[in-house]
mmCIF file with all atom_site columns, C-alpha atoms in Angstrom:
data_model
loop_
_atom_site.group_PDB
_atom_site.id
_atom_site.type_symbol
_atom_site.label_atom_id
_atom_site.label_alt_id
_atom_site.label_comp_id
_atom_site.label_asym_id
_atom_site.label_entity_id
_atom_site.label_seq_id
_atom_site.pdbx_PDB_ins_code
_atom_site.Cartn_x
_atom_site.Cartn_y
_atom_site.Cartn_z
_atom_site.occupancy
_atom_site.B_iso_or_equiv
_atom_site.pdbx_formal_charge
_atom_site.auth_seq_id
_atom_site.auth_comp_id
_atom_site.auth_asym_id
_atom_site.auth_atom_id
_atom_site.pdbx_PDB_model_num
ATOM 1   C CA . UNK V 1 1   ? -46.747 49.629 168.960 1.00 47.00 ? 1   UNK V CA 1
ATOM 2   C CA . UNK V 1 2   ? -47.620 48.719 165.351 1.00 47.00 ? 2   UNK V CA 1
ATOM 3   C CA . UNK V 1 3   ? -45.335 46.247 163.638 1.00 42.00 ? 3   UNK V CA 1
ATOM 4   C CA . UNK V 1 4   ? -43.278 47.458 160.553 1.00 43.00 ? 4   UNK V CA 1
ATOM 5   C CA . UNK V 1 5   ? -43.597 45.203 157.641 1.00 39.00 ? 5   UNK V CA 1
ATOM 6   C CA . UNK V 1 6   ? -41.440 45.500 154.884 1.00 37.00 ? 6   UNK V CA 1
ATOM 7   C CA . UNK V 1 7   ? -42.476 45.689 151.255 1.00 36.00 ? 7   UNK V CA 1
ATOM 8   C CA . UNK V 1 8   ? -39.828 43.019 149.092 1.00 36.00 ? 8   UNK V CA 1
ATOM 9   C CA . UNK V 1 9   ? -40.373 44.599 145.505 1.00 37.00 ? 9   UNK V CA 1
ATOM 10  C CA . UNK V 1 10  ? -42.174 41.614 142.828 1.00 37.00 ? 10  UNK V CA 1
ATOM 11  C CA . UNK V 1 11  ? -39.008 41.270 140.254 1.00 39.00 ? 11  UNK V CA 1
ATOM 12  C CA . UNK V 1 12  ? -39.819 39.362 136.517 1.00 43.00 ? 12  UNK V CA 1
ATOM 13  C CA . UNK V 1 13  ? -37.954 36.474 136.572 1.00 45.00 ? 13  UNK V CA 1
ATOM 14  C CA . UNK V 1 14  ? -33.980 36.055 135.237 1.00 48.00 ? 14  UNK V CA 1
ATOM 15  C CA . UNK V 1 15  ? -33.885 39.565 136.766 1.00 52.00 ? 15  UNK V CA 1
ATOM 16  C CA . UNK V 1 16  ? -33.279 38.938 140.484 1.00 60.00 ? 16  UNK V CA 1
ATOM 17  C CA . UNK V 1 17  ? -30.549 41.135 142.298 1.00 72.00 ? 17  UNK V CA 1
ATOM 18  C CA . UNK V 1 18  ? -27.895 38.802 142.605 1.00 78.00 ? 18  UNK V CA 1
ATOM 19  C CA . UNK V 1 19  ? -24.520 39.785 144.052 1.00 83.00 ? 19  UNK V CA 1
ATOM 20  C CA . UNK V 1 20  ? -22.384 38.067 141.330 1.00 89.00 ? 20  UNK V CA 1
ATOM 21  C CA . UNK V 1 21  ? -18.803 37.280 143.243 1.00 93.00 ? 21  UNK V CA 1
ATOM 22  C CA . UNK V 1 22  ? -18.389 36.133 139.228 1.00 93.00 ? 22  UNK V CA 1
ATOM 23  C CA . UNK V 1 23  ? -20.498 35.395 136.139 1.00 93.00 ? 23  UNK V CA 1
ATOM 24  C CA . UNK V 1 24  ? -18.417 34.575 132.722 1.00 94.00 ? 24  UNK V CA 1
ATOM 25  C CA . UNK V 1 25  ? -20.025 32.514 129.556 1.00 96.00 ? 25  UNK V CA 1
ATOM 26  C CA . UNK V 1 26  ? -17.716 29.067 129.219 1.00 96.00 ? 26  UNK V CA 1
ATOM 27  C CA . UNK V 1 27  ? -17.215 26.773 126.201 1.00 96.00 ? 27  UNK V CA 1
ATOM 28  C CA . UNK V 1 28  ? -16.893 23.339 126.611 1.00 97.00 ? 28  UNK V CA 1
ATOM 29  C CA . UNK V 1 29  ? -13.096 22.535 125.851 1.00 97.00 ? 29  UNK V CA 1
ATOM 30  C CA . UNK V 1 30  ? -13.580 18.918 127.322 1.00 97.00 ? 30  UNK V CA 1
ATOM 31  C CA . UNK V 1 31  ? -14.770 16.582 128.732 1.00 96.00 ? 31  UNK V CA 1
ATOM 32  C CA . UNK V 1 32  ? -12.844 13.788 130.830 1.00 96.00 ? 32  UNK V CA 1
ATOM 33  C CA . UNK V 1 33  ? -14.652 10.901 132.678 1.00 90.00 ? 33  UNK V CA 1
ATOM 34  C CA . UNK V 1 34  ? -11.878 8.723  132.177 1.00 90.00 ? 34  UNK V CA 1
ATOM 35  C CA . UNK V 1 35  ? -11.148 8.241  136.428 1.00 91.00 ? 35  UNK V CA 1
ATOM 36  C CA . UNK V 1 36  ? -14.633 8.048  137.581 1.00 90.00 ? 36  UNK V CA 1
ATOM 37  C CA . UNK V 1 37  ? -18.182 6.983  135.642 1.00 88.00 ? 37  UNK V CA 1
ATOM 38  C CA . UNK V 1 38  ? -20.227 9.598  137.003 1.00 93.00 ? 38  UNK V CA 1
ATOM 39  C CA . UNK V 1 39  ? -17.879 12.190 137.320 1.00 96.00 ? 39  UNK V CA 1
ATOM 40  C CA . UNK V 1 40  ? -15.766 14.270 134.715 1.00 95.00 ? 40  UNK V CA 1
ATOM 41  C CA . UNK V 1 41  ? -13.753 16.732 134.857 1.00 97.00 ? 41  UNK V CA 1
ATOM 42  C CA . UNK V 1 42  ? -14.751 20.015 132.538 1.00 97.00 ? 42  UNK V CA 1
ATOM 43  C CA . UNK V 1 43  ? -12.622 21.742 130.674 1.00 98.00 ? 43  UNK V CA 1
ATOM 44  C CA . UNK V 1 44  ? -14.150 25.372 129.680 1.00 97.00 ? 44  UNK V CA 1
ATOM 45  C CA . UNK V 1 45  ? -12.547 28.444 128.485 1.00 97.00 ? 45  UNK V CA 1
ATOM 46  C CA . UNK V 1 46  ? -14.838 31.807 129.561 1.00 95.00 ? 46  UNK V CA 1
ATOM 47  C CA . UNK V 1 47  ? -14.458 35.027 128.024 1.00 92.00 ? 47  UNK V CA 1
ATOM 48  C CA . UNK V 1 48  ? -12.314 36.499 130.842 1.00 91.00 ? 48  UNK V CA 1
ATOM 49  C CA . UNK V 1 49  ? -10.913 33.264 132.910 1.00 95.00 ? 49  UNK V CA 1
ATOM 50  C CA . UNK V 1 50  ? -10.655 29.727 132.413 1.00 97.00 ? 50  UNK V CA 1
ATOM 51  C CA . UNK V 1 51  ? -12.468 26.740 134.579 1.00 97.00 ? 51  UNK V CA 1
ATOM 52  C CA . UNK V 1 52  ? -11.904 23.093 135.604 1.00 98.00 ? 52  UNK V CA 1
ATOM 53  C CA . UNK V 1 53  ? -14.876 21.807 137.389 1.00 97.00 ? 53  UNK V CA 1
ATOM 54  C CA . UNK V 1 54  ? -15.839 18.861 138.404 1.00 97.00 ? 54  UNK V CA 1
ATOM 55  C CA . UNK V 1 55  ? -19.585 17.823 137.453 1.00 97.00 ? 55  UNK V CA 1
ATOM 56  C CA . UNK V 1 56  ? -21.825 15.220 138.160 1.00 96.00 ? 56  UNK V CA 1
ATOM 57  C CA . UNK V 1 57  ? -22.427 13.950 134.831 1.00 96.00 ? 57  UNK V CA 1
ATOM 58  C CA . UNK V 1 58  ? -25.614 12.101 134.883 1.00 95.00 ? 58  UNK V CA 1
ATOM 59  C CA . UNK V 1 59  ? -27.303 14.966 136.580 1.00 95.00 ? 59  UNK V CA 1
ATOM 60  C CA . UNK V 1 60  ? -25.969 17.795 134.509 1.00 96.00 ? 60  UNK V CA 1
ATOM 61  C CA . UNK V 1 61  ? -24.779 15.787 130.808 1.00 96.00 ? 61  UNK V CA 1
ATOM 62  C CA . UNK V 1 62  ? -22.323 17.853 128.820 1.00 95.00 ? 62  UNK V CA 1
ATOM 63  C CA . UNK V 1 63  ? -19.978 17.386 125.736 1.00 94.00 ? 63  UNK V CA 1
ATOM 64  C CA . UNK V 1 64  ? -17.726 19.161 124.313 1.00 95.00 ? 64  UNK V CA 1
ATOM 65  C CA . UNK V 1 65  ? -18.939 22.314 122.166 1.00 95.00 ? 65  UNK V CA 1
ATOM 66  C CA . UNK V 1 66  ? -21.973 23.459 124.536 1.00 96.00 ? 66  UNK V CA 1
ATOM 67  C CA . UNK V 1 67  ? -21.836 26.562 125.929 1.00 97.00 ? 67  UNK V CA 1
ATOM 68  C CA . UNK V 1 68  ? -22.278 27.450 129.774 1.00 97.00 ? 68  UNK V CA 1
ATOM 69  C CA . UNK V 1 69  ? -23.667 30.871 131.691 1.00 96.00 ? 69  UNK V CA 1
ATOM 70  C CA . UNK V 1 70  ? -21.664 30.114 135.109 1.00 96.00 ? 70  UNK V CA 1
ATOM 71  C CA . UNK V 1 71  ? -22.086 32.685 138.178 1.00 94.00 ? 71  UNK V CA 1
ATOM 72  C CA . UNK V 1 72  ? -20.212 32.603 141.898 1.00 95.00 ? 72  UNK V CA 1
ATOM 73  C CA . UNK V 1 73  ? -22.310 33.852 144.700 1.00 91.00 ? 73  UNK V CA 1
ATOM 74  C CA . UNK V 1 74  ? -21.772 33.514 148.215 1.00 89.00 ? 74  UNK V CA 1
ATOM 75  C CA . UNK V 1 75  ? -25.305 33.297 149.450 1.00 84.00 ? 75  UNK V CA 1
ATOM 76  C CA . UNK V 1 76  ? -28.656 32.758 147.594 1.00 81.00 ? 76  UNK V CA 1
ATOM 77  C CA . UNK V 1 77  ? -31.162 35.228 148.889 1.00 74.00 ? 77  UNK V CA 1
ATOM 78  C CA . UNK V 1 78  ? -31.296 38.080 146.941 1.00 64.00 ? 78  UNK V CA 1
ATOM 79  C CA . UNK V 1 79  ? -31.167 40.783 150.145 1.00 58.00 ? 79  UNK V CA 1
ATOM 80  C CA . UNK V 1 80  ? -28.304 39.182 151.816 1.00 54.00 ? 80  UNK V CA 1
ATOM 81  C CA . UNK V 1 81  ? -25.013 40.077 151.787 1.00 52.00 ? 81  UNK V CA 1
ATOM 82  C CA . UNK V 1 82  ? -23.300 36.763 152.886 1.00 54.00 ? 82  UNK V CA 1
ATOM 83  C CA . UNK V 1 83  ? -24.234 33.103 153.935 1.00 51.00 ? 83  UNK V CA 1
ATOM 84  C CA . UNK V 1 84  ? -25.961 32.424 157.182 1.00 54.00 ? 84  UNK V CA 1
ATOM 85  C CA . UNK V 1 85  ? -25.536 28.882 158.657 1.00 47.00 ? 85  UNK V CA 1
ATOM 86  C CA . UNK V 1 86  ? -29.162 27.090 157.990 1.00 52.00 ? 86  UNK V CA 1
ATOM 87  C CA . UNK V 1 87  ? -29.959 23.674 159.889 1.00 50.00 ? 87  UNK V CA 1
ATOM 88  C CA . UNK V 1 88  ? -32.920 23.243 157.475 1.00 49.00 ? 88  UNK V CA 1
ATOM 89  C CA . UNK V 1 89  ? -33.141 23.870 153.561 1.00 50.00 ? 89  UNK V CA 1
ATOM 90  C CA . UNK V 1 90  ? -36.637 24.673 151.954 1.00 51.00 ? 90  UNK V CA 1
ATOM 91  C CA . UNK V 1 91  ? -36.125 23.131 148.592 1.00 51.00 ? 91  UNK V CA 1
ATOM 92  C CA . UNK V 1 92  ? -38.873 24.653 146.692 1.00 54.00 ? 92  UNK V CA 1
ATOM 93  C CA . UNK V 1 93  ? -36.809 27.516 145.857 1.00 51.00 ? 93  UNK V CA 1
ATOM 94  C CA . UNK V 1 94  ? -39.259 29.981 147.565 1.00 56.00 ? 94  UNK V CA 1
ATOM 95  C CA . UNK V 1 95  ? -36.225 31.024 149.693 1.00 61.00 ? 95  UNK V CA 1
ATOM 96  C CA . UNK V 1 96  ? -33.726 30.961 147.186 1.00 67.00 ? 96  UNK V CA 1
ATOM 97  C CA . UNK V 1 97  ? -35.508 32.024 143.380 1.00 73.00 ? 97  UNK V CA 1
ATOM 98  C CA . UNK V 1 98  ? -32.270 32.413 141.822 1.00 79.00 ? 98  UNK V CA 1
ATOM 99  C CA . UNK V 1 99  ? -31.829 28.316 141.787 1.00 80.00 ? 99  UNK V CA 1
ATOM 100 C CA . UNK V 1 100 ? -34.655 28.249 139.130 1.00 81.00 ? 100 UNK V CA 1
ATOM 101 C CA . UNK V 1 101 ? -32.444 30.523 136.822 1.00 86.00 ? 101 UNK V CA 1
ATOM 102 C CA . UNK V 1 102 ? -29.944 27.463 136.655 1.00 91.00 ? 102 UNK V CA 1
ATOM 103 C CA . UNK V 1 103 ? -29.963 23.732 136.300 1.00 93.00 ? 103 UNK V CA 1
ATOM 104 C CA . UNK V 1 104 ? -26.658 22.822 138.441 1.00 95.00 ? 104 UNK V CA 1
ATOM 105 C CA . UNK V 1 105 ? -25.731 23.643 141.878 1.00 93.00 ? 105 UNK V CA 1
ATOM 106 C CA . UNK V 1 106 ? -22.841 23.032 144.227 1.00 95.00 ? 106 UNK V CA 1
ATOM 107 C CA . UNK V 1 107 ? -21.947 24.513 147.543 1.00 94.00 ? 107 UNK V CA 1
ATOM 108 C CA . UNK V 1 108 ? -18.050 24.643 148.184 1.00 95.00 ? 108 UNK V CA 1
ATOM 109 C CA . UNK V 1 109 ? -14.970 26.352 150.232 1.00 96.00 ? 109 UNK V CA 1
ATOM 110 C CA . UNK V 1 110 ? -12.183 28.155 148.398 1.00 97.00 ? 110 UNK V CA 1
ATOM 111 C CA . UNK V 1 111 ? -9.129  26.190 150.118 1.00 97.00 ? 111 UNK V CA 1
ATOM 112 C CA . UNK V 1 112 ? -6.402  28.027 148.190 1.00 97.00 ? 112 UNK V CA 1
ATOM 113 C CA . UNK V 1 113 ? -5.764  31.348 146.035 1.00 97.00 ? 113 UNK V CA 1
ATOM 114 C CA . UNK V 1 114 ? -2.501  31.423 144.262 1.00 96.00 ? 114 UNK V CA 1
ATOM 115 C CA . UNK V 1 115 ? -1.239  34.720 142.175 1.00 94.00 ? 115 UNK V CA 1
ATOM 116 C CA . UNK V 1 116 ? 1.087   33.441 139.527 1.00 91.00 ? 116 UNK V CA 1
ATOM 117 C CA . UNK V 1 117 ? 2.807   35.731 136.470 1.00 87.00 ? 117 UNK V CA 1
ATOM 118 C CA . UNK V 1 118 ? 0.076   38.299 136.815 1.00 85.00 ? 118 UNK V CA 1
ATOM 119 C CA . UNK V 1 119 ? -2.802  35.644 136.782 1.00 93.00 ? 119 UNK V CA 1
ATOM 120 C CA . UNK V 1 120 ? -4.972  34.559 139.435 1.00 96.00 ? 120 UNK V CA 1
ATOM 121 C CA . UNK V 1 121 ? -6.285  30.895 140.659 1.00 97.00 ? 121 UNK V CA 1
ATOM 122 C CA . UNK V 1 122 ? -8.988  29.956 142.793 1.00 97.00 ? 122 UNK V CA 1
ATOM 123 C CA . UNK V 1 123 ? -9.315  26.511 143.806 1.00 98.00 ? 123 UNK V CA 1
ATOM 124 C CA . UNK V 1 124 ? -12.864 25.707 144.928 1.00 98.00 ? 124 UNK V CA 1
ATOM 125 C CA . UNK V 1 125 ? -13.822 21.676 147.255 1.00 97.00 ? 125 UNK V CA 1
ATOM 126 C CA . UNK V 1 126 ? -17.502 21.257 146.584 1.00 96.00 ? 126 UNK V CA 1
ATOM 127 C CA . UNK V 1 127 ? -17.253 18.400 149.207 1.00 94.00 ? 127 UNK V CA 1
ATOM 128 C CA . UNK V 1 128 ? -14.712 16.384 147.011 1.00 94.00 ? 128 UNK V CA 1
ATOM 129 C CA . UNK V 1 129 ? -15.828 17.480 143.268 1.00 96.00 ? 129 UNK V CA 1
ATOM 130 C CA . UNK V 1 130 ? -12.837 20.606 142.731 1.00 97.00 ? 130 UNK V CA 1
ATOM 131 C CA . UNK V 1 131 ? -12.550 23.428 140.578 1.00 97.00 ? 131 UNK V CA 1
ATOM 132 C CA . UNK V 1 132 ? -9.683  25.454 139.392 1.00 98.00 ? 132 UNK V CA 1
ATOM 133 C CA . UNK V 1 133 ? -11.029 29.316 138.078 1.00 97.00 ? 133 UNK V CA 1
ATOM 134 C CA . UNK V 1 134 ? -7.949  30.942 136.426 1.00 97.00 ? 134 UNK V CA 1
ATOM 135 C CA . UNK V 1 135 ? -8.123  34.710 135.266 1.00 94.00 ? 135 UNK V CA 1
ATOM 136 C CA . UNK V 1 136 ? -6.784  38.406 136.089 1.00 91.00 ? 136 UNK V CA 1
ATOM 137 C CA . UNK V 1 137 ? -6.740  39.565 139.441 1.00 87.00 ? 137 UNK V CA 1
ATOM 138 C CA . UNK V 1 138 ? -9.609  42.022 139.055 1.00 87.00 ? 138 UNK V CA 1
ATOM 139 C CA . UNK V 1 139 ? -12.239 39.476 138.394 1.00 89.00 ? 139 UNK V CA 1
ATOM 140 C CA . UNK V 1 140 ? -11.515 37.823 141.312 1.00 92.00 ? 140 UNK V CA 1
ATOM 141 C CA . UNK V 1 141 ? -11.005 40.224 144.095 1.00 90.00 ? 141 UNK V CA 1
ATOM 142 C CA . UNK V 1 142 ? -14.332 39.362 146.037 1.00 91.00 ? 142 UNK V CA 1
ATOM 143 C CA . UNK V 1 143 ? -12.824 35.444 146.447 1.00 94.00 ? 143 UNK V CA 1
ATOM 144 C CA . UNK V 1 144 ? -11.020 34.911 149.754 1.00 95.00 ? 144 UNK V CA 1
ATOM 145 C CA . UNK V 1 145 ? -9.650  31.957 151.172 1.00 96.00 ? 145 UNK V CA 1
ATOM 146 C CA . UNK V 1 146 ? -11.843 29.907 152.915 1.00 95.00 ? 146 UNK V CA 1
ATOM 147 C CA . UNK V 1 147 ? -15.046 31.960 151.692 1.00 94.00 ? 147 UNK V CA 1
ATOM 148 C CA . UNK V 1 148 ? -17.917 29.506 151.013 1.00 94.00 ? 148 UNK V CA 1
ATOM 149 C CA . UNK V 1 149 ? -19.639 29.998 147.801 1.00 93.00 ? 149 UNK V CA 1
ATOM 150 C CA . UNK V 1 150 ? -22.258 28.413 145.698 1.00 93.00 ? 150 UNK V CA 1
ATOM 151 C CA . UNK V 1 151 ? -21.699 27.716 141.480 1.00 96.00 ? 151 UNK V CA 1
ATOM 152 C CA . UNK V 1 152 ? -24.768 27.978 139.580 1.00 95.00 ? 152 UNK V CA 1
ATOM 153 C CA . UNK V 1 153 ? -24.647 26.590 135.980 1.00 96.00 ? 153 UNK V CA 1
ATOM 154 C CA . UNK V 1 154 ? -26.928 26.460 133.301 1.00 96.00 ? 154 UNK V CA 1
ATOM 155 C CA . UNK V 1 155 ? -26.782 25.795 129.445 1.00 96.00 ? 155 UNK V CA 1
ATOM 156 C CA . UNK V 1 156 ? -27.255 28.365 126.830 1.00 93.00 ? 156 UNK V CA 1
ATOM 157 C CA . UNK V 1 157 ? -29.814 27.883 124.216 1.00 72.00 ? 157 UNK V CA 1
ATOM 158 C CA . UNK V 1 158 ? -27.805 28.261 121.128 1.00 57.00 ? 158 UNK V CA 1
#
């Protein structure tokens, strides 16, 4: 019996398939390092929603002003629908080609989804940094509690 090979299509890159859970362009509101030197929590209002992240400021430096491109995705292979458990990580980004679209990477559980006055919040542990994503319903529909998802950030180039 012959073996079946499939054919994975060549794709230019910043044009990967990605299934976005969310993507929304952010402005820097703040930035407060005041608790922790490394550390600071970002204030950022999106076009649709509203984000407090925690980032790792000497490996991803921001200040107030810059602008963001931030997307949600539960998994980082373009043909897969969800995460699979790895025990080993290729960090090349051969498995994974959407990592070179963005600078800033964290892998997190949602621990708690609130609905309050018609708004939703998602609160995201990326093993101790935490977010807080605030917007309508609608925009975050694929986010369930205790989902594990991945937040890729990158500057825009003004």
């Amino acid at each position: 019996q012959e073996p079946v090979f499939a054919v994975m299509p060549v794709q230019e890159p910043g044009t990967l398939n990605v299934a976005w859970l969310f993507r929304d362009t952010y402005k820097v509101i703040a930035v407060d390092n005041e608790k922790f030197e490394k550390v600071g929590r970002v204030n950022c209002d999106g076009e649709s929603s509203r984000l407090f992240v925690d980032i790792h400021l000497e490996l991803f430096p921001l200040e107030a002003g810059e602008v963001l491109d931030i997307g949600f995705v539960n998994t980082l292979q373009p043909h897969q629908a969800e995460a699979e458990d790895q025990e080993t990580w290729d960090q090349s980004g051969a498995e994974a080609p959407v990592l070179n679209m963005f600078d800033y990477v964290m892998f997190g559980k949602i621990y708690r989804k609130t609905e309050e006055g018609g708004e939703v919040h998602v609160n995201v542990s990326f093993g101790g940094l935490l977010m807080k994503l605030s917007g309508s319903r609608k925009e975050f529909d694929a986010m369930h509690l205790d989902d594990r998802i991945y937040i890729l950030a990158s500057k825009v180039s003004a």
